[in-house]
Amino acid sequence: MTFIDRIERPEDFRHWFGDMEAQYVYTSGVAGDKFFTALKKGKFLGTKCDQCGKVYVPPRMYCEECFKALTEWIDIPNKGIVDTYTVVHVDRDENLLETPEIRAFIRMEGTDGGLVHKLDVPAEAVKIGMPVKAVFKKEKEREGRITDILYFAK
Amino acid sequence: MEKYPGEALSSKKMKEVTHEKWNPRVKYAWSCGEAMSRFLNELKKGKLIGRKCHSCGKIYFPPAMFCKFCFKPTDEWVYLPDTGKVMTYSISYLDMHANRIEEPILVGVIDIDGASENMGIMHYFGEMSPDDLTFGMKVKAVWKPEGERTGSVTDIKYFKPLEGSE
């Protein structure tokens, strides 16, 4: 069983190039909106479960352990520790970076949560457990987004 | 809804609350293969082409190199006329981005004359009002001028009612 009909000139083979439109808007929700509005002012907010004592950063509306609505909002101090990190050598399009960057999960002190963010520490100096704090943009430039934090640093 | 916190967001309100907007770059290249490559190249010439299976006699349009009924390669290229019947249609008052529009877009699947049943291509309808559109109505392709054709299914602008039918 063979194909008798064949395309012999490779230029007759066609490719179809496309660009999928997949634009989206993600709104941060009730708790997220409070968190980002506070972030704009340079503050961290969290919610605490009065049943199990778990502290959520970023805040959540419900406790995932107790299924209870969370109503206690607490200010979280700008203190964190490096929980885990990755040394990134390429950008999003896989171009090699001149100086590797660090992305880390920073656990906020005294809470059960944390944030994934850039870490402004040389790659060879990062250690799990090292204390860091957020460095914010100038107040005027903040937009209520996670990028209002420039990076975390020692 | 009242027992839950929060509120439904209008598109205006959506811009007032904190949000992230993103437009991911989702590029792709689809290699058309033997049958579809020929199909697109023939469109550039202003022709419709199908593929015939000698065992079951089915004519595939758009063409396919393999018969899914007989599990064997198809055997022959056949040119088909640019006329057909409306198999299904839709009158859309929403554009591609879900915006409401005054003039509806008419789209549907056209069974090309000479091709086997339940094979067809999806395309626009033109030179008719939404009320004219009926199932089984005879239509004819309106082509772009030869110089503007690129070997794409949009080389056909739309299908119009076939004159002299009904």
CSV table of C-alpha atoms in Angstrom, one decimal, chain B residues 11 27 30 34-35 42 44 78 81 83 88 93-94 96 99-100 105 108-109 111 117 123 127 130 142-143 157 164:
chain,number,residue,atom,x,y,z
B,11,SER,CA,-16.6,45.7,32.3
B,27,LYS,CA,2.0,31.7,17.8
B,30,TRP,CA,0.5,24.2,11.2
B,34,GLU,CA,-0.1,16.8,1.1
B,35,ALA,CA,-3.9,17.1,0.6
B,42,GLU,CA,-5.6,25.3,-6.1
B,44,LYS,CA,-5.0,30.5,-5.4
B,78,VAL,CA,-11.0,15.7,-8.8
B,81,PRO,CA,-17.5,23.3,-9.2
B,83,THR,CA,-21.3,25.9,-6.2
B,88,THR,CA,-26.0,24.6,8.2
B,93,TYR,CA,-24.9,39.4,15.9
B,94,LEU,CA,-21.6,39.1,17.7
B,96,MET,CA,-15.1,37.7,16.7
B,99,ASN,CA,-18.9,42.8,20.5
B,100,ARG,CA,-22.5,43.4,19.5
B,105,ILE,CA,-22.4,38.0,10.1
B,108,GLY,CA,-22.3,28.3,7.6
B,109,VAL,CA,-21.2,25.0,6.2
B,111,ASP,CA,-21.8,21.1,0.8
B,117,GLU,CA,-22.6,14.2,1.5
B,123,HIS,CA,-17.6,30.1,5.0
B,127,GLU,CA,-25.2,39.4,-1.2
B,130,PRO,CA,-30.5,37.0,6.9
B,142,VAL,CA,-17.5,34.8,-5.0
B,143,TRP,CA,-13.7,34.9,-5.5
B,157,LYS,CA,-14.8,36.2,-0.3
B,164,GLY,CA,-31.5,31.1,-11.6
